[in-house]
XYZ file of C-alpha atoms in Angstrom:
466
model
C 34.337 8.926 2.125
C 34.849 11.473 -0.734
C 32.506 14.288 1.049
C 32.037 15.713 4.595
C 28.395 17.931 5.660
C 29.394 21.202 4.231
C 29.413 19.166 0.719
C 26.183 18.214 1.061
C 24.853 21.406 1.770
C 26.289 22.988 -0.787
C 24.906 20.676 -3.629
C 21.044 20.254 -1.907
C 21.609 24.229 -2.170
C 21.879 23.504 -5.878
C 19.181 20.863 -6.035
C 16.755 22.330 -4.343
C 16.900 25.794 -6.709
C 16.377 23.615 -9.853
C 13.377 21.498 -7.991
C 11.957 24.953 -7.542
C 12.289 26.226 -11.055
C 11.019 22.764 -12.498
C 8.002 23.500 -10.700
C 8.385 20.917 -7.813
C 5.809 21.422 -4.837
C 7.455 19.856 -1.775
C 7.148 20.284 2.279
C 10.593 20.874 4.186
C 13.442 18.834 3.334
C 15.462 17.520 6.377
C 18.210 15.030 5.421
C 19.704 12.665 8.247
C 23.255 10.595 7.739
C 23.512 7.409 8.786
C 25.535 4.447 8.725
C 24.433 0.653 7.927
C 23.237 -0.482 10.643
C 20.831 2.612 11.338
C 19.888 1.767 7.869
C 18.377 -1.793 8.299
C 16.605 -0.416 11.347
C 15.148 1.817 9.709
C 13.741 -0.624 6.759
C 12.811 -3.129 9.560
C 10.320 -0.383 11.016
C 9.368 0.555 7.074
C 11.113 3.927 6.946
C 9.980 5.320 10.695
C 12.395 6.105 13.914
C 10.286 4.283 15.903
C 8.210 2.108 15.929
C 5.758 -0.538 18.902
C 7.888 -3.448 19.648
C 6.688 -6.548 17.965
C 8.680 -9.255 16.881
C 7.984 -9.137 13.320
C 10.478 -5.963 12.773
C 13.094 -7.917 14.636
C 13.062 -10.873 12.288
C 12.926 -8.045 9.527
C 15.487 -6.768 10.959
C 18.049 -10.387 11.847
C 16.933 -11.766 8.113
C 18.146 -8.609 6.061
C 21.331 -8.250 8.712
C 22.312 -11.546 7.756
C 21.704 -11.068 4.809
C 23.869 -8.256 4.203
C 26.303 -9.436 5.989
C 26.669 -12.898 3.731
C 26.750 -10.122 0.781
C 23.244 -12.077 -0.721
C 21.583 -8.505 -0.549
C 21.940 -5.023 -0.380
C 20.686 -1.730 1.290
C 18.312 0.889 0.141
C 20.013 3.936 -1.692
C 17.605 5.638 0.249
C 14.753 6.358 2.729
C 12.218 9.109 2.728
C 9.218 9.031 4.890
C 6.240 10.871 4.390
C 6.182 13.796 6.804
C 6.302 17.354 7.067
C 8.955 18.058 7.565
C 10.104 15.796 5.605
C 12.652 12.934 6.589
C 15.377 10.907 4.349
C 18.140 9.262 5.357
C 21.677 9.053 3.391
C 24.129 6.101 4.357
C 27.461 7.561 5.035
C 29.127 5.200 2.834
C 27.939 6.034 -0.105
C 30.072 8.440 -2.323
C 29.464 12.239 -3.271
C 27.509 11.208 -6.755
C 25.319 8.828 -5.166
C 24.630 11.119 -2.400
C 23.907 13.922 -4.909
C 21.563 11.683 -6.802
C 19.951 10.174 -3.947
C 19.199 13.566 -2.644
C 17.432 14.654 -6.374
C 15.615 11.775 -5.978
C 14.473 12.666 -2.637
C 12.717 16.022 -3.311
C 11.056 13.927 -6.225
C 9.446 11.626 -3.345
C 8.822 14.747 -1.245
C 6.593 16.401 -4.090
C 4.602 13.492 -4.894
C 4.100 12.968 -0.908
C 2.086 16.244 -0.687
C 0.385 16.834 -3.632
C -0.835 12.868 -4.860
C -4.358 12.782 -3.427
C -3.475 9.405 -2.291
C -1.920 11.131 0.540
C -4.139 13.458 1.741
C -5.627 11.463 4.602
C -2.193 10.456 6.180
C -1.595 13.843 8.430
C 1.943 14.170 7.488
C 2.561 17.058 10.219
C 1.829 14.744 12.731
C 3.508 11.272 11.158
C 6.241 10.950 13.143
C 4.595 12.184 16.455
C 1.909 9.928 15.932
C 4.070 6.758 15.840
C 6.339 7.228 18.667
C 2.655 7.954 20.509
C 1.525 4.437 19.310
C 4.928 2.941 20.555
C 4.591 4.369 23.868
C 0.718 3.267 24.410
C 1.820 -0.016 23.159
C 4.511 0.109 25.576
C 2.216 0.735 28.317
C 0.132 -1.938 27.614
C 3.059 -4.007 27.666
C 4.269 -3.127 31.087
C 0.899 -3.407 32.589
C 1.135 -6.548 35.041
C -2.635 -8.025 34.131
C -1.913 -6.997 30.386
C 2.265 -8.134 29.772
C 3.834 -8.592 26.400
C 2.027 -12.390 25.915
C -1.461 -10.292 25.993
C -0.293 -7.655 23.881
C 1.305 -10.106 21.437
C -1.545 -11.965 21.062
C -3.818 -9.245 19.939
C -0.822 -7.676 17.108
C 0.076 -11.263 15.772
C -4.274 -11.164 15.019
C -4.181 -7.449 14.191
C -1.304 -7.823 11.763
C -3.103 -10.620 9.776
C -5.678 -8.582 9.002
C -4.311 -5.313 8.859
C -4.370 -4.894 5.211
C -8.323 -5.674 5.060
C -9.623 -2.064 5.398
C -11.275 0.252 3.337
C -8.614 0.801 0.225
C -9.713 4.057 -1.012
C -10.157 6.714 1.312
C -11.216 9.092 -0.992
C -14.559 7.687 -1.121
C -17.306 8.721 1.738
C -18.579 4.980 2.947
C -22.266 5.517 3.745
C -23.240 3.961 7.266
C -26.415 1.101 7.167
C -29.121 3.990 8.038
C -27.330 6.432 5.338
C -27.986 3.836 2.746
C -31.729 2.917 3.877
C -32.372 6.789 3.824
C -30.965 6.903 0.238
C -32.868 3.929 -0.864
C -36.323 5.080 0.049
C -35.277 8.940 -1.296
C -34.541 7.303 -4.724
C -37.886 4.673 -4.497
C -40.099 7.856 -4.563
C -38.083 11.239 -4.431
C -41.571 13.372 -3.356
C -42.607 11.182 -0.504
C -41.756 12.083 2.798
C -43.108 9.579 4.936
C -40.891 6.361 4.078
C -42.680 4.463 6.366
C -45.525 4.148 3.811
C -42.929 2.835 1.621
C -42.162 0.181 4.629
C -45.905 -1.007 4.947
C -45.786 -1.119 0.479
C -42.831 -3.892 1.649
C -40.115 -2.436 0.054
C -37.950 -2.263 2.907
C -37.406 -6.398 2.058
C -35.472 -4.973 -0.814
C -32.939 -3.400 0.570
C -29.897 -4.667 0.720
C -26.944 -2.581 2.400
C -23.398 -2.371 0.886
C -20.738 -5.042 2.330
C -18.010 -3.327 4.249
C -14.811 -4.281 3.147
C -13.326 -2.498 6.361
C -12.387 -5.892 8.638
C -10.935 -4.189 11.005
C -13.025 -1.574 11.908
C -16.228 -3.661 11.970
C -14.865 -5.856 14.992
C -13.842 -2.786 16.303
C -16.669 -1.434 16.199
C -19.011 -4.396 17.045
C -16.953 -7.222 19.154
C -18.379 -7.155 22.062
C -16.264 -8.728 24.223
C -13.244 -7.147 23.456
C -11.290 -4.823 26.295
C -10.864 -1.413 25.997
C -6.796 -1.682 25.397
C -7.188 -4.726 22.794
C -9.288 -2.449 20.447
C -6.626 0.544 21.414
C -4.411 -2.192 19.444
C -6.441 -2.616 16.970
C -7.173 1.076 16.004
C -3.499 1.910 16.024
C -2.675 -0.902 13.596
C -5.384 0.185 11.128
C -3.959 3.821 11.360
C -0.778 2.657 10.411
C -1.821 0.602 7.884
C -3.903 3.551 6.272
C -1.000 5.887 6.524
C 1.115 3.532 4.326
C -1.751 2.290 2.289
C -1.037 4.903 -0.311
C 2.563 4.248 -0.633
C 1.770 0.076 -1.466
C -0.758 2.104 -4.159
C 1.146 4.639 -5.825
C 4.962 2.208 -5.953
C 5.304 2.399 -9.458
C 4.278 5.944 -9.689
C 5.885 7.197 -6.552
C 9.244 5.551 -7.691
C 9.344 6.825 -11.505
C 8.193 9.988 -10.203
C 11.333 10.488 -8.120
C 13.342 8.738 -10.942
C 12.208 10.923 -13.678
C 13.267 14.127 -11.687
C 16.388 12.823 -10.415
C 17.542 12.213 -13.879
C 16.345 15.171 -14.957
C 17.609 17.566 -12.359
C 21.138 15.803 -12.420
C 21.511 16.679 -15.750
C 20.588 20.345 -14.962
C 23.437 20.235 -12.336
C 26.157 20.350 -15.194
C 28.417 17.784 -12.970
C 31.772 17.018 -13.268
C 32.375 14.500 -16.211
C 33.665 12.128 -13.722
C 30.815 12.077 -11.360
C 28.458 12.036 -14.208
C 29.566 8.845 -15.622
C 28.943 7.764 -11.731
C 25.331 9.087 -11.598
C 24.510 7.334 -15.121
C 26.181 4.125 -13.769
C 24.100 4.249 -10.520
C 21.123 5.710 -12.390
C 20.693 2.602 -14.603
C 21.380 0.193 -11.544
C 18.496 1.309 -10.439
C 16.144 1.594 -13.505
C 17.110 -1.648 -15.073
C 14.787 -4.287 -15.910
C 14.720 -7.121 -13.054
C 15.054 -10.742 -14.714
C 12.358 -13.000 -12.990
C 10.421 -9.962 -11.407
C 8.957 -6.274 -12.401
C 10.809 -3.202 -11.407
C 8.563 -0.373 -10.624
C 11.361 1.681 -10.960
C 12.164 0.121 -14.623
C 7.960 0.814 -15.378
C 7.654 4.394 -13.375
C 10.550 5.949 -15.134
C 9.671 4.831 -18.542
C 6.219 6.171 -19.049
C 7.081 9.296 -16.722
C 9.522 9.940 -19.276
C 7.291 9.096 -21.848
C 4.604 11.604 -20.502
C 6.964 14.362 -19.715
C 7.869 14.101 -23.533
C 11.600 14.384 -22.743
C 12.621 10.934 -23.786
C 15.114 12.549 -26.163
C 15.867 16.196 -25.541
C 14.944 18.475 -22.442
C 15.060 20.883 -24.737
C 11.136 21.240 -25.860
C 10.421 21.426 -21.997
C 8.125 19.420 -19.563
C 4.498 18.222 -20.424
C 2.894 19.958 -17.345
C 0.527 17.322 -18.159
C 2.792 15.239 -15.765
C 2.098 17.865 -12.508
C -1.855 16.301 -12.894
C -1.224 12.825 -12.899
C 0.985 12.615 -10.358
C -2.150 14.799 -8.628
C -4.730 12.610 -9.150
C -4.138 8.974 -9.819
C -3.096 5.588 -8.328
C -0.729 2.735 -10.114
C -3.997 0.863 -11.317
C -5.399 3.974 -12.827
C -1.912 4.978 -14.045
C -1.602 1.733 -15.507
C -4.730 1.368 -17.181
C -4.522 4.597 -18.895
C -1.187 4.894 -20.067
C 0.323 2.003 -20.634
C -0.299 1.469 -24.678
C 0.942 -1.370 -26.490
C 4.066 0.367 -27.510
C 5.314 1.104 -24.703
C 4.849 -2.385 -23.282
C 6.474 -3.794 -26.706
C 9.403 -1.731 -25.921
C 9.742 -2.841 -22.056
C 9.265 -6.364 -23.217
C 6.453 -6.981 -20.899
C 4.946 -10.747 -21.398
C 2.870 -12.900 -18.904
C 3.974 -16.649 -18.195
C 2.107 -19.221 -16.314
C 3.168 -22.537 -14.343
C 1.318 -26.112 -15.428
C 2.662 -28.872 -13.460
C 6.074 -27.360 -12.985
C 6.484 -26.047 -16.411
C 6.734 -22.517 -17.273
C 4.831 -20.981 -20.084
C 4.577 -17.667 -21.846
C 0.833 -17.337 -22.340
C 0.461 -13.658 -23.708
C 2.894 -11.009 -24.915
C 3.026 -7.935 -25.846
C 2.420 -7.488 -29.499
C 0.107 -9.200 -30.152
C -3.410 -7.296 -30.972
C -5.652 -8.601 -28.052
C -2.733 -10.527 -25.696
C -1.596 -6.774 -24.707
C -4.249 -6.236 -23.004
C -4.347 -9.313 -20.958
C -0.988 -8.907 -20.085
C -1.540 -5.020 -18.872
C -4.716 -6.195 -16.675
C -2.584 -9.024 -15.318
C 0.381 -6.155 -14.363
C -3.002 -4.140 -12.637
C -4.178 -6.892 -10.906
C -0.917 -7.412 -8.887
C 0.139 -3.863 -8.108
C -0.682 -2.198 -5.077
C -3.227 -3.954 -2.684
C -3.967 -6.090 -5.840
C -2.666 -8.977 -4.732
C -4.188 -9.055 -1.191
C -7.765 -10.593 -1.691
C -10.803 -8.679 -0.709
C -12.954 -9.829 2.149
C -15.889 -8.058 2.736
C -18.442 -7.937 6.214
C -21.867 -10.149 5.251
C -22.985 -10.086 8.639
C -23.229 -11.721 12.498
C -25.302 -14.580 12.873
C -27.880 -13.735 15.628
C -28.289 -17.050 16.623
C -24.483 -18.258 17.085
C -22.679 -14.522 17.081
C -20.847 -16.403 14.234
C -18.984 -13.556 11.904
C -20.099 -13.859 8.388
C -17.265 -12.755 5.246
C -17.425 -13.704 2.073
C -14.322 -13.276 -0.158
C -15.222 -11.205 -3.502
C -13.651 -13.622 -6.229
C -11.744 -12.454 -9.275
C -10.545 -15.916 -10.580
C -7.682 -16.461 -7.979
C -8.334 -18.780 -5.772
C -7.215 -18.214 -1.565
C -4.525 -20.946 -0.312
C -6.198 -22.845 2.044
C -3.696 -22.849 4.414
C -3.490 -19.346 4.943
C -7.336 -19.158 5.154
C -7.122 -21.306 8.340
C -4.479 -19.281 9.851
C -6.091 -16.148 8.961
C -9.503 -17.217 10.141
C -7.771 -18.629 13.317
C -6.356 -15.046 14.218
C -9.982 -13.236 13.042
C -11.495 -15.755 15.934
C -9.206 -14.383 18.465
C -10.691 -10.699 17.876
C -14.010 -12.081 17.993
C -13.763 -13.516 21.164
C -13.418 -16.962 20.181
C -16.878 -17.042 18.190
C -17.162 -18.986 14.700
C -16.013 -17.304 11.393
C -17.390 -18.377 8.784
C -15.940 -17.470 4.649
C -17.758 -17.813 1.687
C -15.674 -18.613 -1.421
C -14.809 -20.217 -4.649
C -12.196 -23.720 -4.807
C -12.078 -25.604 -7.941
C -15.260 -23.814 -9.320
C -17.232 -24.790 -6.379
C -18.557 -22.169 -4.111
C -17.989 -23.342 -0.559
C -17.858 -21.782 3.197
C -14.680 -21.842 4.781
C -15.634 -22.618 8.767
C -13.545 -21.923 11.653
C -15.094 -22.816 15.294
C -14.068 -24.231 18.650
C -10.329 -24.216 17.302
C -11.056 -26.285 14.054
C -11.464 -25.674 10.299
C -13.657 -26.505 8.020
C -14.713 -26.567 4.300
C -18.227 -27.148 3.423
C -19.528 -26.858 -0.384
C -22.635 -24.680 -0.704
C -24.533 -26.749 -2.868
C -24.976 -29.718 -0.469
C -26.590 -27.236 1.634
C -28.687 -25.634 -1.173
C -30.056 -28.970 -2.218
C -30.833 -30.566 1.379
C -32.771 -27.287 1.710
């Protein structure tokens, strides 16, 4: 170990005056050292001290042990949680440069965690507080005689299969059943007051309210058989999940956010020609293209870069154009609106395909129209893109059955995981049937679990017997 604490000080001192003068916005920066083993705890519970117990983060935690340990993969330069203060941890093993850089690249996190409006739902003042408060209730649940870890298990194994189906943009106000109705009727005939007239003029058979594609809180909010401490469980996993929603949507822009302004404030430090030859080493270990897989690092930094217009020279200065988009959008908007041809033709993007275990490039890059497929393919995957969306149809009032139907984009689900899935949804609706409306080999077809079994049933045998 090259450095001891007063080193570290002494350069945040250094970092933290050029973040300020480059205009960085950032809450409280509170750095914590620790060694490898803190470190994979820390991933295991996805950044936070503490976390409910659940045996998910343990196998997290024995898989990337062993992992390390058998030298077939490494730890996380660093850690940075979304909190005010804010939180990062350094592993004491690294040396002075990377500690330097992963501290630059810390404050870059920092900024974008308080001022992307991704964020602004997720109460970082109270982050940290609020988890150890969900590990203790949890706890309590678990020590409760009639309740016991089997109980509580039960409910997170069901909780965590779903726990990604909830509303995926918080930004926008979801009107409630009788919201809608009311705004239906005001638009049918803005001067009428009495909508009831409208009723009798049978309009109200054409109304049709939005699906909910909140899972979660629509058996929390209308199983009925459900105890008070298994929907406890269920509302703390959903506020979890919606605190690190935003971080699954922003990756590529969160990452070449903090890239982008550790490379740039590192080369305001005017290092030692030594260490910087160690910062540009470690700096393009982490940028560098991944063969097989994307890098959101690799994309972030390139077009943050791009944008900032300081690809070649700091000298013209910083696009404040930069401070906005980090503001105000998401990695599918980012994405979508500035990633031109060019700049995929010079990060090689391409999309491949698999036909009957062959692999196939079937767009690139430059070509006029296959850019484009290839972009919406790269949008399509990033963030919550690649977790299907399920939406609420309805509960059956004669069977109490729970009615989804899956909203289908040309990828079909794996039938295997439907049943699981499905299998844990049952369990949170006390056992009743579930039934999934969806698309396999261009047929649409209802996915039915009940009395422990699943199902598939095509549609149109039941459209033409009717």
């Amino acid at each position: 170990m090259d450095w001891v604490l007063k080193d570290l000080a002494e350069w945040n001192d250094k970092i933290e005056e050029i973040a300020q003068d480059l205009g960085l916005d950032y809450y409280p920066q509170e750095f914590e050292v620790c060694d490898y083993h803190d470190m994979l705890g820390y991933q295991s519970y996805v950044g936070m001290p503490s976390r409910y117990p659940h045996w998910s983060f343990g196998k997290s935690f024995e898989k990337q042990n062993t992992m390390y340990k058998l030298g077939m993969g490494g730890l996380a330069y660093e850690m940075v949680i979304n909190s005010n203060p804010c939180l990062a941890y350094l592993m004491i093993d690294n040396p002075l440069a990377m500690q330097i850089l992963v501290m630059a690249h810390v404050y870059g996190h920092n900024d974008f965690f308080k001022n992307n409006i991704n964020f602004s739902h997720t109460r970082a003042e109270f982050a940290l507080e609020t988890f150890k408060l969900n590990a203790e209730r949890i706890r309590s649940y678990v020590e409760t005689p009639s309740i016991g870890y089997q109980g509580v298990e039960k409910i997170l194994d069901a909780a965590h299969a779903i726990s990604f189906h909830v509303d995926r943009n918080q930004r926008i106000v979801r009107l409630s059943e009788d919201q809608q109705r009311q705004q239906y009727f005001h638009h049918l005939n803005k001067e009428k007051e009495n909508w009831d007239d409208l009723k009798n003029e049978e309009k109200e058979d054409d109304f049709i309210p939005a699906l909910s594609e909140d899972l979660l809180l629509f058996i929390l909010e209308n199983s009925r058989f459900l105890q008070s401490w298994e929907k406890d469980i269920l509302r703390i996993v959903r506020e979890e999940t919606l605190y690190f929603l935003p971080q699954m949507e922003t990756k590529i822009m969160n990452e070449g956010w903090a890239s982008f302004w550790h490379y740039t404030i590192l080369h305001k430090l005017n290092l030692p020609p030594a260490m910087h030859v160690d910062f540009i080493r470690s700096h393009n270990q982490v940028i560098r293209p991944h063969v097989g897989g994307l890098n959101p690092y690799h994309i972030g930094f390139h077009l943050m870069q791009h944008l900032a217009g300081t690809k070649n020279s700091f000298e013209e200065g910083i696009n404040p154009q930069i401070f906005d988009i980090r503001t105000i959008d998401r990695d599918s908007s980012f994405l979508r609106r500035f990633l031109t041809q060019d700049l995929m033709e010079e990060l090689g993007l391409f999309e491949y395909e698999q036909n009957n275990g062959k692999v196939s490039v079937s767009n690139v890059s430059n070509d006029f129209k296959g850019w484009k497929e290839v972009r919406d393919t790269l949008i399509k995957q990033v963030g919550t893109g690649s977790i299907p969306i399920i939406k609420v149809k309805g509960v059956s009032p004669l069977s109490n059955a729970l009615l989804l139907v899956h909203e289908f984009d040309g990828r079909e689900l794996e039938l295997g995981y439907v049943s699981k899935t499905m299998e844990h949804i049952s369990t949170l609706w006390s056992q009743f049937p579930v039934h999934l409306e969806t698309q396999v080999e261009n047929q649409e077809v209802t996915c039915i679990y009940e009395k422990g079994n699943f199902r598939v049933e095509s549609n149109s045998e039941e459209k033409e017997s009717a």
